[in-house]
């Protein structure tokens, strides 16, 4: 997995709550058997008009969001299905972090598996970020944020700095780009002992 | 004396393999259910790392999300769907996983066949790469939906990394009135809790109302826990659970001994939960969703809300957005909403009890000329049972399509989809934009309510239905 330490990038402000995984990646694109190539289908039904051309009204298609790598959204981002295709599509499109006031549990976990940081800030802080992004958009300049996982901090270059919380284990794995399964297999003796204690056929480690 | 523990505490404590310093605990997983859509990348990951499935005998697979529900003897027309199903077959063969394949008598929606075959058992930890895995909690199991990376992790280690979730008791006193079903109850609860009220929690449904529900109804309730944001929902096992388990294919051989262990699972008197909500079943009437998430729901005797009347600007925006997508005007009585399609199916409501309820309503009636309606049984077994009881004949005589088992129009990955603008009364669990087909408009209801809507062409209060 690609490590994540700190990242500065353009913000795409998606001013919606309850963005569900069916919107992030519609089901017609779940038939692929690879982990890659989902970015082209990200937010498909919102991003493209029926004739296949980009929908100019959609937040990601606005000029100020061009090249965005930080996604800003309202509460309960990533609700719905467990499909990891959702973080795959976001990451493949280029996003390295998603900032929202709350996330659905499964999506939140899935992000960490894909080198992407889900950042939880208060509703007020998120509102402030939307305000700042809007000011920049009105002036025709992109809005940039830095997500610093080492310091657990989000900041811009105009005085906004907030710390965020992240599970220390998930943070360490992401900072170092560790292989989760490899880490767990280091405890294979404990797993085998548990199985033996519960009368399950022991499997050679 | 040990302090009193909840059902969640007991299952959790039993399954913690280790909690190494500075790491999340490793939780042992008793059963892993696998389907074609969220597993190919996980098996591929195993292959690339040269890993194997740690406990193939605890892993069960079936294709369900993507399968055609038309004649199974015909080849699958969609080449990409076929590839996904073929991939599942090849992976199961290579890694020694038991597959209930297309054409197998026991194939079906993964959350229907798990309990039906007795693979799901009280006290177990169960995972599946699907958010409706909470269904299995109805038997007193701790069941989570997981992502594909976690699927790979469980395949390789038979464990998952997980911080202990908080506990949330959802107590429902009283009994549901006639015509009010478990589906109405859970939709109503989601309306109260909101789509994220359960986030970070495991819901345990308790109280007289829950105890009075049969297994199928309990599964309907637990199934939709995720729609309130909870990764798992559960119900303590009791005599209803044990009666259901007895004689199932994969039930424990020494059944009586198993029951003795299961009887120790329910929460101890005095056990405390991190959060408690107490509801009364008397307040629940048949429910219909009007918006684009399951918490946007109202009684069938109610009206679509008026965005203008809401105080909060955010609420106003999301309600107007939902109404615009749904093509509904604020203030419209629910009973005035005309529908084009009816879907009776999904892991929420495609068990035999659901089909009986729907068939009871349509018996002696015809589907309205403006409506196309279909029934998709949850599993091969449900389908056979229904045919033995003649339910297929009742549905077909009324003008319903009678299909093969699968997820079908619950998510519309296969050819069963809504056309843009079509409005559907559906017994499934999600009314998200485009869920049943791009531009499709979904109203979630109980099987009886869906059946009645099929006959009348619009929503009607099932409590007033004249059964023939
Ligand atoms: S029936 Fe619907 S909700 Fe259930 S597993 Fe299938 S797609 Fe998911």
XYZ file of C-alpha atoms and ligand atoms in Angstrom:
681
model
C 0.000 0.000 0.000
C 1.131 3.526 -0.794
C 2.182 5.273 2.453
C 0.537 8.532 3.439
C 2.431 11.100 5.454
C 1.313 14.535 4.410
C -0.498 15.751 1.350
C -1.383 19.165 -0.028
C -3.900 19.394 -2.804
C -6.809 21.162 -4.434
C -10.169 20.755 -2.737
C -13.325 19.589 -4.492
C -16.263 20.848 -2.431
C -19.175 18.432 -2.720
C -21.846 20.176 -0.722
C -24.081 17.193 0.003
C -24.877 15.017 2.996
C -25.427 11.250 2.952
C -23.380 10.688 -0.205
C -23.856 6.946 -0.585
C -21.589 4.411 -2.233
C -24.183 3.840 -4.973
C -23.492 7.434 -6.059
C -19.739 7.190 -5.610
C -19.626 4.203 -7.935
C -22.920 3.034 -9.494
C -23.500 -0.703 -9.625
C -23.129 -1.059 -13.363
C -19.388 -0.641 -12.809
C -18.984 -3.299 -10.118
C -18.496 -6.126 -12.566
C -14.788 -5.660 -13.008
C -12.610 -8.195 -11.275
C -9.638 -5.837 -10.825
C -8.989 -3.179 -8.184
C -7.956 -0.585 -10.733
C -9.578 1.522 -13.409
C -12.604 2.668 -11.398
C -11.750 6.400 -11.422
C -13.382 6.947 -14.816
C -16.705 5.822 -13.292
C -16.508 7.896 -10.097
C -19.830 9.676 -9.390
C -20.831 8.573 -12.871
C -24.531 9.421 -12.746
C -23.798 12.874 -11.345
C -20.685 13.585 -13.342
C -21.976 12.876 -16.825
C -25.053 13.957 -18.752
C -27.188 11.339 -20.510
C -25.251 11.976 -23.754
C -21.999 11.094 -21.966
C -20.579 14.619 -21.819
C -19.435 16.049 -18.463
C -22.198 17.722 -16.465
C -20.887 21.271 -15.996
C -23.073 21.778 -12.915
C -21.507 18.900 -10.992
C -19.024 19.998 -8.332
C -16.106 17.903 -9.587
C -16.454 19.314 -13.086
C -16.138 22.948 -12.054
C -12.922 24.657 -13.103
C -11.819 25.329 -9.513
C -12.005 21.591 -8.732
C -9.816 20.574 -11.640
C -7.000 18.376 -10.415
C -8.589 18.033 -6.960
C -7.068 15.497 -4.569
C -8.934 16.416 -1.385
C -12.682 15.820 -1.271
C -14.828 17.870 1.088
C -18.376 16.710 1.860
C -21.086 16.913 4.494
C -22.115 14.334 7.069
C -22.481 10.545 6.728
C -20.227 10.305 3.695
C -19.945 6.808 2.190
C -23.132 5.342 3.616
C -24.768 2.323 2.060
C -23.108 -0.666 0.492
C -19.773 -2.093 1.665
C -18.317 -1.956 -1.857
C -14.630 -1.115 -1.650
C -15.040 -0.067 -5.256
C -16.034 3.307 -3.759
C -12.630 4.103 -2.214
C -10.954 2.427 -5.211
C -12.769 4.856 -7.515
C -11.935 7.878 -5.345
C -8.286 6.893 -5.075
C -8.033 6.038 -8.760
C -9.514 9.434 -9.655
C -6.720 10.973 -7.607
C -8.186 11.676 -4.178
C -5.844 11.172 -1.230
C -8.142 12.400 1.532
C -11.839 12.879 2.223
C -12.968 15.437 4.794
C -16.473 15.269 6.267
C -18.212 15.726 9.594
C -19.013 12.012 9.751
C -18.495 8.844 7.749
C -20.235 5.506 7.458
C -18.242 2.862 9.360
C -17.444 0.453 6.537
C -16.402 3.163 4.111
C -14.238 4.747 6.823
C -12.362 1.463 7.339
C -12.082 0.828 3.630
C -10.261 4.140 3.095
C -7.347 3.090 5.283
C -6.869 -0.024 3.189
C -6.308 2.137 0.143
C -3.846 4.790 1.215
C -6.558 7.384 1.657
C -7.213 9.349 4.847
C -10.795 9.925 5.986
C -10.725 13.070 8.118
C -13.511 13.760 10.576
C -13.970 17.421 11.537
C -16.834 19.106 13.384
C -19.871 20.319 11.423
C -18.764 23.885 12.093
C -15.254 23.292 10.808
C -16.593 21.593 7.709
C -18.945 24.530 7.160
C -15.978 26.885 7.484
C -14.035 24.907 4.889
C -16.980 25.060 2.497
C -17.117 28.809 3.060
C -13.423 29.215 2.320
C -13.644 27.032 -0.766
C -16.594 29.105 -2.003
C -14.707 32.355 -1.524
C -11.839 31.023 -3.601
C -14.196 29.638 -6.242
C -15.846 33.055 -6.583
C -12.400 34.547 -7.125
C -11.625 31.851 -9.672
C -8.780 30.304 -7.679
C -8.627 26.776 -6.416
C -8.665 26.188 -2.657
C -5.856 24.058 -1.240
C -5.686 22.075 1.968
C -2.915 20.140 3.608
C -3.760 16.876 5.337
C -0.887 16.044 7.641
C -1.171 12.559 9.068
C 2.038 12.846 11.071
C 0.711 15.839 12.981
C -2.949 14.722 12.608
C -3.757 18.166 11.307
C -5.667 19.816 8.471
C -4.596 23.323 7.457
C -4.760 25.864 4.679
C -2.434 28.767 3.970
C -4.893 31.324 5.327
C -4.865 30.479 8.989
C -7.151 27.461 9.230
C -5.614 24.687 11.351
C -7.529 21.883 13.021
C -6.348 18.641 14.489
C -8.266 15.434 13.805
C -8.392 12.051 15.484
C -7.398 8.790 13.939
C -6.896 5.364 15.445
C -3.172 5.070 16.291
C -2.843 1.640 14.715
C -4.528 2.652 11.460
C -2.375 5.774 11.442
C 0.839 3.811 11.851
C -0.131 1.380 9.077
C -0.907 4.262 6.739
C 2.225 6.272 7.575
C 4.375 3.276 6.818
C 2.218 1.709 4.121
C 2.197 -1.572 6.044
C 0.599 -4.769 4.795
C -2.292 -5.430 7.173
C -2.424 -9.123 6.502
C 1.286 -9.559 7.027
C 0.955 -7.814 10.398
C -1.875 -10.086 11.444
C -0.091 -13.206 10.292
C 2.655 -12.293 12.750
C 0.091 -13.422 15.358
C -0.544 -16.741 13.713
C 0.405 -18.610 16.892
C -2.295 -16.805 18.838
C -4.766 -17.612 16.088
C -3.821 -21.283 16.139
C -4.022 -21.331 19.942
C -7.502 -19.831 19.803
C -8.567 -22.474 17.317
C -7.116 -25.268 19.429
C -8.840 -23.947 22.558
C -12.148 -23.912 20.694
C -11.795 -27.405 19.368
C -11.381 -26.400 15.756
C -9.185 -28.432 13.482
C -5.804 -26.739 13.773
C -4.325 -25.568 10.575
C -0.609 -25.731 10.070
C 0.546 -22.096 10.345
C -18.817 -11.849 40.792
C -18.186 -10.976 37.160
C -20.022 -7.865 36.040
C -23.147 -8.430 33.939
C -22.467 -8.587 30.214
C -24.498 -7.905 27.095
C -24.957 -10.341 24.224
C -22.373 -8.291 22.326
C -19.885 -8.426 25.226
C -20.186 -12.192 25.443
C -19.626 -12.869 21.760
C -16.876 -10.266 21.620
C -14.961 -11.571 24.651
C -15.181 -15.127 23.365
C -13.683 -14.204 19.992
C -10.814 -11.867 20.806
C -7.703 -13.736 19.698
C -5.274 -11.152 21.016
C -4.997 -7.410 21.597
C -1.311 -6.683 20.968
C 0.063 -3.406 22.307
C -0.504 -0.540 19.923
C -2.659 -2.609 17.562
C -6.370 -3.124 17.123
C -7.643 -6.426 18.554
C -7.848 -9.445 16.272
C -11.319 -10.945 16.341
C -11.781 -14.573 15.311
C -14.321 -15.099 12.545
C -16.403 -18.288 12.669
C -18.120 -18.012 9.307
C -17.171 -16.158 6.169
C -19.739 -15.770 3.411
C -18.544 -14.824 -0.035
C -20.258 -13.608 -3.208
C -19.102 -12.801 -6.720
C -18.963 -9.000 -6.633
C -16.749 -8.185 -3.638
C -14.457 -11.227 -3.681
C -12.478 -11.462 -6.956
C -9.908 -8.831 -5.908
C -9.518 -10.522 -2.511
C -8.725 -13.928 -4.015
C -6.404 -12.239 -6.483
C -4.602 -10.593 -3.548
C -4.127 -13.994 -1.917
C -2.751 -15.386 -5.128
C -0.294 -12.530 -5.598
C 0.996 -12.905 -2.037
C 1.123 -16.702 -2.251
C -1.392 -17.038 0.598
C -4.144 -19.560 1.046
C -7.562 -19.586 2.692
C -6.927 -20.402 6.331
C -10.207 -22.234 6.985
C -11.937 -23.160 3.731
C -14.478 -25.241 5.665
C -15.656 -22.089 7.459
C -16.034 -20.223 4.167
C -19.114 -20.492 1.939
C -19.761 -18.863 -1.398
C -22.687 -18.240 -3.711
C -23.279 -16.021 -6.734
C -26.266 -13.754 -6.106
C -25.753 -10.057 -6.897
C -25.157 -10.360 -10.574
C -27.061 -13.456 -11.655
C -29.882 -13.480 -14.182
C -33.271 -14.376 -12.703
C -34.621 -15.704 -15.967
C -34.231 -19.249 -17.285
C -31.093 -20.708 -15.723
C -30.573 -23.186 -18.526
C -29.701 -20.374 -20.895
C -26.179 -18.994 -20.997
C -25.620 -15.658 -19.210
C -26.043 -12.983 -21.842
C -23.886 -10.318 -20.162
C -20.267 -11.322 -20.778
C -18.894 -9.244 -17.903
C -21.391 -10.691 -15.420
C -20.521 -14.129 -16.661
C -16.839 -13.467 -16.122
C -17.469 -12.456 -12.521
C -19.453 -15.612 -11.853
C -16.872 -17.765 -13.618
C -14.171 -16.103 -11.533
C -15.987 -17.028 -8.321
C -16.200 -20.617 -9.526
C -12.512 -20.756 -10.354
C -11.534 -19.162 -7.048
C -13.663 -21.539 -5.010
C -12.149 -24.477 -6.840
C -8.598 -23.213 -6.415
C -8.934 -22.343 -2.726
C -11.210 -25.208 -1.703
C -14.233 -23.104 -0.764
C -17.713 -24.621 -0.750
C -19.772 -23.001 -3.520
C -23.541 -23.040 -3.888
C -23.384 -22.408 -7.588
C -25.913 -21.185 -10.083
C -28.057 -24.212 -10.815
C -27.358 -25.678 -7.371
C -30.643 -26.292 -5.541
C -29.429 -24.235 -2.573
C -28.130 -21.156 -4.418
C -29.631 -17.874 -3.324
C -29.012 -14.492 -1.758
C -26.131 -14.991 0.621
C -28.054 -13.576 3.602
C -30.994 -15.849 2.932
C -29.089 -19.089 2.473
C -26.763 -18.625 5.481
C -29.562 -18.964 8.039
C -31.608 -21.293 5.833
C -28.810 -23.872 5.668
C -27.900 -23.472 9.345
C -24.486 -22.024 8.449
C -25.416 -19.025 10.599
C -25.635 -19.965 14.273
C -26.151 -18.182 17.581
C -23.023 -16.869 19.260
C -20.940 -16.876 16.091
C -18.968 -14.085 14.481
C -19.894 -13.851 10.820
C -18.637 -11.573 8.074
C -19.404 -11.063 4.407
C -18.330 -8.475 1.871
C -21.789 -6.994 1.956
C -23.338 -4.387 4.198
C -26.511 -6.377 4.873
C -24.587 -9.067 6.716
C -26.290 -7.730 9.841
C -29.185 -10.003 8.807
C -27.458 -12.946 10.482
C -27.572 -11.110 13.811
C -31.223 -12.147 14.009
C -30.018 -15.536 15.208
C -27.933 -14.046 17.995
C -24.714 -13.840 16.001
C -22.370 -10.863 15.655
C -22.384 -10.267 11.927
C -20.588 -7.454 10.085
C -20.362 -6.239 6.534
C -16.761 -5.736 5.396
C -14.865 -4.348 2.429
C -12.857 -6.387 -0.044
C -9.480 -5.788 1.646
C -11.018 -7.127 4.829
C -12.431 -10.083 2.908
C -8.874 -10.892 1.873
C -7.716 -10.437 5.467
C -10.349 -12.849 6.776
C -9.622 -15.379 4.054
C -5.927 -15.328 4.948
C -6.135 -15.110 8.740
C -9.703 -16.085 9.752
C -9.666 -12.918 11.855
C -10.449 -9.268 11.434
C -8.988 -6.133 12.975
C -11.709 -4.366 14.794
C -12.087 -1.981 17.700
C -14.956 -3.051 19.917
C -18.114 -1.252 18.788
C -20.380 0.459 21.306
C -23.652 -1.198 22.276
C -27.069 0.269 21.600
C -30.247 -1.266 22.958
C -33.273 -0.610 20.780
C -36.147 -1.765 22.929
C -39.605 -2.093 21.409
C -42.461 -2.592 23.828
C -45.927 -3.865 22.918
C -47.010 -5.747 19.806
C -47.388 -4.782 16.173
C -51.002 -4.287 15.099
C -52.548 -6.441 12.358
C -51.210 -5.429 8.938
C -48.092 -3.845 10.454
C -44.988 -5.898 9.747
C -41.351 -6.181 10.780
C -40.470 -4.138 7.680
C -42.679 -1.292 8.840
C -41.122 -1.522 12.277
C -37.548 -1.289 11.033
C -38.305 1.502 8.539
C -40.006 3.397 11.351
C -37.013 2.843 13.663
C -34.621 4.089 10.951
C -36.828 7.155 10.556
C -36.377 7.804 14.284
C -32.639 7.066 14.466
C -31.694 8.703 11.126
C -29.332 7.181 8.581
C -26.339 7.629 10.859
C -27.859 7.308 14.335
C -26.417 3.812 14.673
C -22.905 4.593 13.398
C -20.229 3.125 15.645
C -22.770 0.922 17.420
C -24.030 -2.615 17.327
C -27.797 -2.470 17.711
C -29.416 -5.053 19.951
C -33.163 -5.181 19.429
C -34.999 -6.186 22.601
C -38.431 -6.021 24.158
C -41.757 -7.758 23.910
C -42.355 -6.774 20.311
C -39.047 -8.245 19.137
C -39.576 -11.421 21.173
C -42.972 -11.875 19.512
C -41.429 -11.855 16.013
C -40.679 -15.035 14.086
C -37.171 -15.690 12.712
C -37.960 -14.361 9.255
C -39.272 -11.108 10.721
C -36.264 -10.798 13.009
C -34.028 -11.128 9.957
C -35.929 -8.317 8.240
C -35.304 -6.083 11.242
C -31.596 -6.885 11.650
C -31.059 -6.697 7.879
C -31.738 -2.977 7.769
C -29.529 -2.002 10.735
C -26.970 -0.652 8.280
C -29.558 1.806 6.969
C -29.415 3.413 10.408
C -25.622 3.420 10.086
C -25.015 0.423 12.373
C -22.594 -2.139 11.104
C -24.394 -4.913 12.975
C -27.775 -5.588 14.528
C -28.614 -8.523 16.735
C -31.374 -10.254 18.669
C -30.726 -12.563 21.601
C -31.461 -16.207 20.812
C -34.502 -17.814 22.441
C -36.863 -20.751 21.876
C -37.910 -19.240 18.515
C -34.262 -19.279 17.421
C -33.602 -22.819 18.616
C -36.748 -24.153 16.919
C -35.619 -22.475 13.718
C -32.106 -23.962 13.946
C -33.148 -27.536 14.677
C -32.677 -29.875 11.743
C -30.921 -27.368 9.419
C -28.226 -28.890 7.194
C -25.236 -27.323 8.927
C -26.740 -27.182 12.442
C -24.527 -28.657 15.186
C -24.659 -32.444 15.348
C -24.976 -32.440 19.134
C -27.861 -30.011 19.005
C -28.984 -30.192 22.632
C -25.520 -29.404 23.874
C -25.334 -26.459 21.518
C -28.631 -25.156 22.870
C -27.253 -25.266 26.413
C -24.395 -23.013 25.292
C -26.692 -20.714 23.296
C -28.958 -20.272 26.312
C -26.117 -18.489 28.061
C -25.827 -15.828 25.333
C -28.623 -13.347 26.156
C -27.574 -10.222 28.019
C -27.324 -10.665 31.798
C -29.827 -8.856 33.993
C -28.336 -5.490 34.851
C -26.022 -5.393 31.830
C -25.675 -1.848 30.553
C -25.576 -0.441 27.035
C -23.791 2.645 25.797
C -27.076 3.962 24.473
C -30.717 2.947 24.911
C -33.834 3.995 23.009
C -37.257 2.726 23.981
C -40.066 2.642 21.462
C -43.652 1.485 21.481
C -44.939 -0.846 18.766
C -48.330 0.880 19.066
C -46.889 3.917 17.309
C -45.984 1.981 14.163
C -48.252 1.988 11.106
C -47.452 0.653 7.603
C -44.542 2.705 6.260
C -43.639 4.060 2.814
C -40.395 5.871 2.007
C -40.835 9.033 -0.025
C -37.207 10.115 -0.498
C -33.766 8.876 -1.437
C -32.637 7.351 1.828
C -34.466 4.892 4.069
C -34.893 7.405 6.906
C -37.048 9.540 4.604
C -40.143 7.584 5.505
C -43.708 8.250 6.584
C -46.865 6.293 7.483
C -49.091 5.246 4.575
C -51.771 7.541 6.002
C -49.350 10.475 5.859
C -48.111 12.925 3.261
C -44.857 13.673 1.509
C -43.195 16.398 3.589
C -43.050 19.964 2.441
C -39.466 21.212 2.235
C -40.606 24.776 2.844
C -41.931 23.889 6.294
C -38.525 22.752 7.594
C -36.527 24.971 9.919
C -33.009 23.772 9.100
C -31.512 24.943 5.799
C -29.557 21.715 5.321
C -32.722 19.626 5.838
C -34.605 21.864 3.422
C -31.950 21.385 0.779
C -31.781 17.620 1.145
C -35.579 17.235 1.188
C -36.002 19.377 -1.923
C -33.239 17.480 -3.651
C -34.870 14.160 -2.769
C -38.327 15.318 -3.866
C -36.972 16.621 -7.131
C -35.296 13.289 -7.849
C -38.429 11.401 -6.799
C -40.670 13.615 -8.928
C -42.946 14.340 -5.970
C -44.575 17.537 -4.758
C -44.438 18.301 -1.036
C -47.770 17.653 0.688
C -48.886 14.851 -1.661
C -50.827 12.150 0.237
C -48.893 8.870 0.079
C -52.035 7.068 -1.108
C -52.121 9.317 -4.198
C -48.724 8.160 -5.446
C -49.166 5.983 -8.527
C -46.532 3.353 -9.311
C -45.269 1.662 -12.477
C -43.370 -1.315 -11.097
C -43.427 -3.673 -8.119
C -40.466 -5.666 -6.887
C -40.962 -8.329 -4.247
C -37.584 -9.736 -3.334
C -34.168 -9.050 -1.696
C -32.454 -10.242 1.461
C -34.854 -8.046 3.441
C -38.087 -9.610 2.244
C -37.753 -12.673 0.009
C -38.199 -15.495 2.483
C -41.168 -17.842 2.302
C -43.102 -15.885 4.950
C -42.757 -12.731 2.843
C -44.009 -14.470 -0.277
C -46.946 -15.952 1.632
C -47.912 -12.499 2.904
C -47.747 -11.014 -0.598
C -49.589 -13.938 -2.199
C -52.334 -13.648 0.431
C -52.944 -10.084 -0.699
C -52.997 -10.730 -4.459
C -55.062 -13.924 -4.229
C -58.174 -13.344 -6.346
C -56.933 -10.009 -7.740
C -55.083 -8.851 -10.863
C -52.102 -6.559 -11.123
C -53.285 -3.114 -12.282
C -52.923 -2.667 -16.075
C -50.473 0.212 -15.549
C -48.120 -1.867 -13.389
C -45.408 -4.434 -14.122
C -44.727 -6.640 -11.110
C -42.190 -9.332 -10.304
C -41.427 -11.746 -7.488
C -37.859 -12.916 -7.013
C -37.543 -15.591 -4.317
C -34.539 -15.238 -2.018
C -33.196 -18.727 -2.628
C -33.722 -21.925 -4.543
C -35.273 -23.429 -1.419
C -37.694 -20.565 -0.947
C -38.695 -20.908 -4.586
C -39.357 -24.641 -4.310
C -41.293 -24.233 -1.076
C -43.402 -21.497 -2.631
C -44.129 -23.684 -5.646
C -45.133 -26.574 -3.397
C -47.594 -24.241 -1.714
C -48.875 -23.004 -5.080
C -47.817 -19.406 -4.449
C -46.222 -19.189 -7.900
C -49.637 -19.916 -9.398
C -51.268 -17.207 -7.302
C -48.683 -14.659 -8.408
C -48.744 -15.676 -12.047
C -52.542 -15.741 -12.180
C -52.474 -12.164 -10.902
C -49.974 -11.154 -13.596
C -46.705 -11.179 -11.640
C -43.450 -12.442 -13.137
C -42.118 -15.419 -11.162
C -38.307 -15.543 -11.231
C -35.215 -17.488 -10.167
C -33.377 -16.590 -6.959
C -30.963 -13.657 -6.707
C -30.568 -10.028 -5.693
C -32.162 -8.884 -8.928
C -33.769 -5.466 -8.882
C -32.679 -4.776 -5.307
C -29.577 -3.308 -6.904
C -30.157 -3.852 -10.594
C -26.750 -5.252 -11.495
C -28.404 -7.862 -13.652
C -30.902 -7.010 -16.423
C -33.719 -6.413 -13.874
C -33.744 -2.617 -13.638
C -36.039 0.391 -13.597
C -36.105 2.730 -16.576
C -35.451 6.429 -15.874
C -38.458 8.002 -14.171
C -40.155 4.694 -13.406
C -41.623 4.498 -9.930
C -41.400 1.261 -7.995
C -42.896 -0.150 -4.802
C -40.088 -2.353 -3.586
C -39.605 -4.684 -0.642
C -35.834 -4.145 -0.737
C -33.761 -2.001 1.601
C -32.337 0.970 -0.297
C -34.050 3.812 -2.093
C -30.856 5.632 -3.042
C -30.781 7.556 -6.307
C -30.388 5.121 -9.170
C -30.272 2.094 -6.885
C -32.738 0.091 -8.983
C -31.718 1.665 -12.269
C -30.517 5.090 -13.325
C -33.281 7.634 -12.762
C -35.515 4.988 -11.153
C -37.631 6.001 -8.169
C -37.885 3.552 -5.304
C -40.397 3.458 -2.479
C -39.572 0.916 0.223
C -42.508 -0.974 1.698
C -43.463 -4.346 3.206
C -44.356 -7.300 0.951
C -48.072 -6.953 1.704
C -47.987 -3.225 0.941
C -46.093 -3.858 -2.307
C -48.593 -6.508 -3.351
C -51.543 -4.230 -2.605
C -49.907 -1.395 -4.551
C -49.441 -3.747 -7.505
C -53.158 -4.486 -7.547
C -54.367 -0.907 -7.050
C -51.691 0.876 -9.063
C -50.973 3.220 -6.145
C -50.202 2.903 -2.450
C -53.042 1.760 -0.220
C -53.294 1.125 3.497
C -53.001 -2.630 3.841
C -54.948 -2.474 7.091
C -58.081 -1.824 5.014
C -57.439 -4.616 2.497
C -60.262 -6.980 1.571
C -58.661 -10.389 1.406
C -60.311 -12.725 -1.089
S -30.597 -8.497 -1.975
Fe -29.902 -6.409 -2.229
S -29.192 -5.754 -0.261
Fe -29.398 -7.952 -0.198
S -27.380 -8.739 -0.639
Fe -28.479 -8.607 -2.571
S -28.012 -6.595 -3.384
Fe -27.387 -6.585 -1.248
